[in-house]
mmCIF file of C-alpha atoms in Angstrom:
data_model
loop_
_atom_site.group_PDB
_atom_site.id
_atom_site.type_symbol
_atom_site.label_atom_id
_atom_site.label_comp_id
_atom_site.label_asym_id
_atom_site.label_seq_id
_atom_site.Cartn_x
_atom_site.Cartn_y
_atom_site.Cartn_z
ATOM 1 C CA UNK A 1 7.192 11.936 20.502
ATOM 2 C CA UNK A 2 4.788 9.314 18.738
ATOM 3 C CA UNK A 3 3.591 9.215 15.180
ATOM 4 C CA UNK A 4 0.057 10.225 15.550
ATOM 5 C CA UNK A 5 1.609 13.467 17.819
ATOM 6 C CA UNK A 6 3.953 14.455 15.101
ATOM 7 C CA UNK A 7 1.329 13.880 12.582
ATOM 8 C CA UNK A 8 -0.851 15.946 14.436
ATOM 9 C CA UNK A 9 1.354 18.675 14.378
ATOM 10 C CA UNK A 10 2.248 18.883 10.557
ATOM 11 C CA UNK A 11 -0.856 18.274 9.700
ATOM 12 C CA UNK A 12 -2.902 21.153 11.561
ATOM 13 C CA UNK A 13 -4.801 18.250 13.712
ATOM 14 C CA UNK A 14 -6.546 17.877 9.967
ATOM 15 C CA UNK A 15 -6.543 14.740 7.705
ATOM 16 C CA UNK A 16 -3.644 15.817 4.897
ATOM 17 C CA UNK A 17 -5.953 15.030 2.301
ATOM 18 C CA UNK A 18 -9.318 16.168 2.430
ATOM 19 C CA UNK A 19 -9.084 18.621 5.446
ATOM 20 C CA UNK A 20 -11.428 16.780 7.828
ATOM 21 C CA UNK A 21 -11.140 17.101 11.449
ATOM 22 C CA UNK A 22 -13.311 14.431 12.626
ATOM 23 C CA UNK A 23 -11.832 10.898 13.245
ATOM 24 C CA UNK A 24 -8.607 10.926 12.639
ATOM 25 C CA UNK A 25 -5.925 7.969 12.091
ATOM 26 C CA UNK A 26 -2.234 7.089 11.300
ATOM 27 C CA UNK A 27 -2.248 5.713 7.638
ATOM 28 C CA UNK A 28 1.176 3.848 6.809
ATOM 29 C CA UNK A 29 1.933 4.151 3.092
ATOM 30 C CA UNK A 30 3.092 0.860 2.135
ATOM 31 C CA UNK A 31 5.532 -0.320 1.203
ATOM 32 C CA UNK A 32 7.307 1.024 3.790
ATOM 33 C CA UNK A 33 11.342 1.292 4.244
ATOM 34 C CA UNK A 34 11.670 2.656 7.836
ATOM 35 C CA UNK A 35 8.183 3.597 8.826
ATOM 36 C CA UNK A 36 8.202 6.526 10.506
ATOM 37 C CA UNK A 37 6.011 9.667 10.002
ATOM 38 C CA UNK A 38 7.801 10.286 6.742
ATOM 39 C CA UNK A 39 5.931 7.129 5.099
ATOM 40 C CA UNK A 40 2.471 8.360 7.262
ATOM 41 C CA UNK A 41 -0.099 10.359 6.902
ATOM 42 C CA UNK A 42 -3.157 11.662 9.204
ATOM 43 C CA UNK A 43 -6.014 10.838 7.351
ATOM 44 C CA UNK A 44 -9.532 10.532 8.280
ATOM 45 C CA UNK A 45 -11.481 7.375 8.308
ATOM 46 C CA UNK A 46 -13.505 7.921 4.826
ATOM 47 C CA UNK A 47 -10.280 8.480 3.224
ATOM 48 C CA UNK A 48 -8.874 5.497 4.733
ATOM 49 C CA UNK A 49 -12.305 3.643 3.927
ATOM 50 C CA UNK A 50 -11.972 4.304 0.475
ATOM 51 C CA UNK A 51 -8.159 4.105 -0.219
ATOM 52 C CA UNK A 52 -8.531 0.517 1.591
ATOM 53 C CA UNK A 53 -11.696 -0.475 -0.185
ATOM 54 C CA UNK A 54 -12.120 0.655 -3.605
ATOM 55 C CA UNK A 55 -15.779 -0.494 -4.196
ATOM 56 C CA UNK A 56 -16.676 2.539 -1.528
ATOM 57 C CA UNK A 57 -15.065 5.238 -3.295
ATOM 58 C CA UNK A 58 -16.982 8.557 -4.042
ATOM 59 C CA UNK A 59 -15.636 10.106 -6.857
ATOM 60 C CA UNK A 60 -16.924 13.912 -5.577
ATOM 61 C CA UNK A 61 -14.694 13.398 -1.639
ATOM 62 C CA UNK A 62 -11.695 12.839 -3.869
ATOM 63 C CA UNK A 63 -11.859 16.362 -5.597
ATOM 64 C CA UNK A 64 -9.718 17.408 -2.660
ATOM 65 C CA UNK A 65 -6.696 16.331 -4.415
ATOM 66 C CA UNK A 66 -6.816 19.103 -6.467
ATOM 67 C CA UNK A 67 -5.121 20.656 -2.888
ATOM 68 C CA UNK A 68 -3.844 17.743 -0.904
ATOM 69 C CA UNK A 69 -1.729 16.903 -4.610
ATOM 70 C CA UNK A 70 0.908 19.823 -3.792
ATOM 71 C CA UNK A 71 1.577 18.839 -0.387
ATOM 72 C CA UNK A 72 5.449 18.795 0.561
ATOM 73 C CA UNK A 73 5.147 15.962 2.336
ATOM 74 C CA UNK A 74 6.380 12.871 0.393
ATOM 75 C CA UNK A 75 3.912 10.285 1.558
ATOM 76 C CA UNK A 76 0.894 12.999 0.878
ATOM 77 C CA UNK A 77 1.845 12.754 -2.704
ATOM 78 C CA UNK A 78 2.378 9.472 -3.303
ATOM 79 C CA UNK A 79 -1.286 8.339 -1.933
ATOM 80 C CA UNK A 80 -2.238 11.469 -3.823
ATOM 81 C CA UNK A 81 -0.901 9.783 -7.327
ATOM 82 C CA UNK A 82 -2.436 6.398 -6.134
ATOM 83 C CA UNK A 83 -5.998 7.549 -6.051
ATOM 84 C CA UNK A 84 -5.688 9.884 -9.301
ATOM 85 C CA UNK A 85 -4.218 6.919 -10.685
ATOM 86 C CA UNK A 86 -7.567 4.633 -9.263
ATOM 87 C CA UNK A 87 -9.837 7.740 -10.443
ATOM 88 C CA UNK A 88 -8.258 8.737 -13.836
ATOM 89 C CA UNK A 89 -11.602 7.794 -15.773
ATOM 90 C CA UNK A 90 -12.681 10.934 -14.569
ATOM 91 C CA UNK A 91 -11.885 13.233 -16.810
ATOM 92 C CA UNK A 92 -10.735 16.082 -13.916
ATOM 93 C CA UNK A 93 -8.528 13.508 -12.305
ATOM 94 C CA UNK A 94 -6.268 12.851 -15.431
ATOM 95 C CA UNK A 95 -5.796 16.345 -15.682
ATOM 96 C CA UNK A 96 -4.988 16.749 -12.066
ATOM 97 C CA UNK A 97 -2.656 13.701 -12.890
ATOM 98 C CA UNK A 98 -1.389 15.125 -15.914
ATOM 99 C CA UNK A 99 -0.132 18.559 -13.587
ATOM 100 C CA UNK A 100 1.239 16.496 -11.271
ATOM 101 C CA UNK A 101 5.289 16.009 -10.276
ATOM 102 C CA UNK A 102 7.252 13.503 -8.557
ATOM 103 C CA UNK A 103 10.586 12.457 -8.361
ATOM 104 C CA UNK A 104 12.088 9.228 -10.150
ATOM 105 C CA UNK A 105 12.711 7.821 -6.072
ATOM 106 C CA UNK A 106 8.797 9.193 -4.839
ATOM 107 C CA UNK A 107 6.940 7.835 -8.074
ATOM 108 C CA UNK A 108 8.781 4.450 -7.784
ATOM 109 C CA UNK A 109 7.166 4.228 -4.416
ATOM 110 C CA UNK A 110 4.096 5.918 -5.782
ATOM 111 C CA UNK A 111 3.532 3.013 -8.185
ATOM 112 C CA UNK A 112 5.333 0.102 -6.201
ATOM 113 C CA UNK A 113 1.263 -1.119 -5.155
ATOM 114 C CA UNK A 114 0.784 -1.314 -8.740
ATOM 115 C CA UNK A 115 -1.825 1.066 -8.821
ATOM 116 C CA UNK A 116 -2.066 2.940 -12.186
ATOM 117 C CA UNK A 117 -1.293 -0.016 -13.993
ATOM 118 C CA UNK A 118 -3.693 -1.138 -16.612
ATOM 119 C CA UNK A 119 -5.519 -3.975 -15.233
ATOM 120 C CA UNK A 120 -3.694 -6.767 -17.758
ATOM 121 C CA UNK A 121 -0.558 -5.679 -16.279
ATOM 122 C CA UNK A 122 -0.940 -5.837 -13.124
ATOM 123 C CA UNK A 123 0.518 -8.455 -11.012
ATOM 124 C CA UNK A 124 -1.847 -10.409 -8.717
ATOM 125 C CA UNK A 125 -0.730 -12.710 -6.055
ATOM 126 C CA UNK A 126 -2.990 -15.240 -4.864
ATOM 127 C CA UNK A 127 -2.988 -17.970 -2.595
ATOM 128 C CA UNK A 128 -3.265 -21.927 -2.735
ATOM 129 C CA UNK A 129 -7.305 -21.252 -3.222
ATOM 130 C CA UNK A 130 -7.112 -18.079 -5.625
ATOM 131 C CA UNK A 131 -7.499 -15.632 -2.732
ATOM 132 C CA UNK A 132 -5.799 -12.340 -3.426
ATOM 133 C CA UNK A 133 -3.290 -11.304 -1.484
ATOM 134 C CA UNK A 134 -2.633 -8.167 -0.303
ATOM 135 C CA UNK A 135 0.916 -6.189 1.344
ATOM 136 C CA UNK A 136 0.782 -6.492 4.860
ATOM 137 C CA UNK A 137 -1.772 -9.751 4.982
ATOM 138 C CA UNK A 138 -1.060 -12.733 7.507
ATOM 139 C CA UNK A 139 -0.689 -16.419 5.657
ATOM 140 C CA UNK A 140 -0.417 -19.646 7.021
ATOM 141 C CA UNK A 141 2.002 -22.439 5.494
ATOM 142 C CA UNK A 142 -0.138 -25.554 4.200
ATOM 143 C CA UNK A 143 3.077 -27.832 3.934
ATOM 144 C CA UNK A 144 6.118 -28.264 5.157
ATOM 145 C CA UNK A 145 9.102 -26.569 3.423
ATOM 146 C CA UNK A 146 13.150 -26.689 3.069
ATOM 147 C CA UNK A 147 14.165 -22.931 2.966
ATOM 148 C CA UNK A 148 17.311 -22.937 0.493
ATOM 149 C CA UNK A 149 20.386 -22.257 1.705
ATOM 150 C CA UNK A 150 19.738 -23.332 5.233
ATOM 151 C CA UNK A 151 19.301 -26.086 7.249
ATOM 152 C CA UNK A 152 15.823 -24.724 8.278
ATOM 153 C CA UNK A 153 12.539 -26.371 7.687
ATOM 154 C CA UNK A 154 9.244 -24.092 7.462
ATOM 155 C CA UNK A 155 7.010 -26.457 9.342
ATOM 156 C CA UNK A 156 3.002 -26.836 8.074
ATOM 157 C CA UNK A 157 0.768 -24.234 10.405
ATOM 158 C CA UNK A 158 3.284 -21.552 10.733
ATOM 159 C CA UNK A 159 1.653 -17.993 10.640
ATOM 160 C CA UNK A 160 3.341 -15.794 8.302
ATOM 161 C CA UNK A 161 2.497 -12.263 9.224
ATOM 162 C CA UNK A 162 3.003 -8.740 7.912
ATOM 163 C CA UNK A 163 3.905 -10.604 4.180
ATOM 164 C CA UNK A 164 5.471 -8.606 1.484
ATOM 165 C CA UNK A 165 4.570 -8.924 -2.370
ATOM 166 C CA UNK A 166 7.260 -9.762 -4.738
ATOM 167 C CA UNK A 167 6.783 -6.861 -7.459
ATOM 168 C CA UNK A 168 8.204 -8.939 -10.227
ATOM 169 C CA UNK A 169 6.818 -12.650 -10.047
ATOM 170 C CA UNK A 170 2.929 -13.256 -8.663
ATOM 171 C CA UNK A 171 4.139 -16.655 -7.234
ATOM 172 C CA UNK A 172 6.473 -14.894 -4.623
ATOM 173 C CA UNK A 173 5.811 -13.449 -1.258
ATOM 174 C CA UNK A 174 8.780 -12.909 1.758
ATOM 175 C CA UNK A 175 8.020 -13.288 5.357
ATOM 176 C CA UNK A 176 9.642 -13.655 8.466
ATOM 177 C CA UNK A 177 9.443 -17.172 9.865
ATOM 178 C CA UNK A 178 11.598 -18.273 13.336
ATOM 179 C CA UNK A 179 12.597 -14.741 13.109
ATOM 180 C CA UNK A 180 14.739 -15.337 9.637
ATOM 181 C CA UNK A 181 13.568 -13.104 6.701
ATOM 182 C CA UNK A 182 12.422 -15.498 3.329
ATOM 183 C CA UNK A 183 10.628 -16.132 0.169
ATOM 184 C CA UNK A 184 7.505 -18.280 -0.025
ATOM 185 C CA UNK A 185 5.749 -19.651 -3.366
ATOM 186 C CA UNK A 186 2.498 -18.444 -2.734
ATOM 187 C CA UNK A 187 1.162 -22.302 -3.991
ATOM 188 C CA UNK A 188 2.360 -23.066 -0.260
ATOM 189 C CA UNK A 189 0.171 -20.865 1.647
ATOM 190 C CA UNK A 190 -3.527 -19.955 2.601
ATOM 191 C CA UNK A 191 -4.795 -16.426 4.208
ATOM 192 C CA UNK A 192 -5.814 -16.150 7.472
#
């Protein structure tokens, strides 16, 4: 059975966090472990819109958290905490923050995106021309480089897709290049 069908099915054919029933999608909640439907949700394309792009958030669509906040599903809550975290100058979403639970494993993953960190905090990774980059974004390699510990060389113009973000240095991202797993000083690359 595919994501979107088992999605469908827990979820009532509805998005899982504001109720919609119009235009539904598979979000992944990154980072992701296994993928799977238990790191999904079925959301509709505003939420997606606004979870993605943070300048088009409506503070009134997100009131549905208040619901969506007590969901079983693990993934539900965790984008749940994200955007109370995002929202929490709003006086109703600290509260709703305030009430909410998770476990030490589900609020690790909950904050792993670093979102409600306080700005300062925050990590930012950017590239060789101070673009920020994002989980999941495609990079290309502007030199060549030795990988450490193998014989491998990184050549200029490889694409790096799918990168992940170091969570504990800004200069590090991994990636898969030639199919072998490894960590790239973000100095060396440029986003596609």
């Amino acid at each position: 059975m595919s994501i979107e069908r088992e999605l469908n099915k827990r979820s009532g054919s509805k998005c899982e966090l504001c109720g919609a029933t119009e235009n539904l999608k598979v979000y992944t909640v990154l980072p992701t472990q296994k993928g799977g439907i238990d790191e999904s949700v079925m959301a509709c394309g505003t939420c997606v819109d606004q979870i993605e792009n943070p300048d088009n958030v409506d503070l009134n669509h997100w009131r549905c958290l208040n619901d969506s906040m007590w969901n079983e599903n693990v993934a539900v809550q965790v984008v749940a905490w994200r955007m109370l975290s995002r929202l929490r100058a709003a006086g109703w979403s600290q509260e709703l923050l305030d009430m909410m639970y998770l476990d030490e494993d589900t609020l690790a993953w909950a904050k792993a995106t670093g979102e409600g960190e306080e700005a300062e905090n925050k990590l930012v990774h950017r590239d060789s021309n101070g673009v920020i980059l994002e989980h999941g974004d495609s990079v290309v390699l502007i030199k060549d480089l030795k990988v450490k510990g193998s014989s491998m060389v990184a050549k200029q113009g490889t694409a790096v897709r799918n990168i992940r973000l170091d969570h504990e240095n800004a200069e590090y991202i991994e990636g898969k290049v030639d199919g072998q797993q490894i960590v790239i000083i973000t100095q060396y690359v440029k986003k596609i």
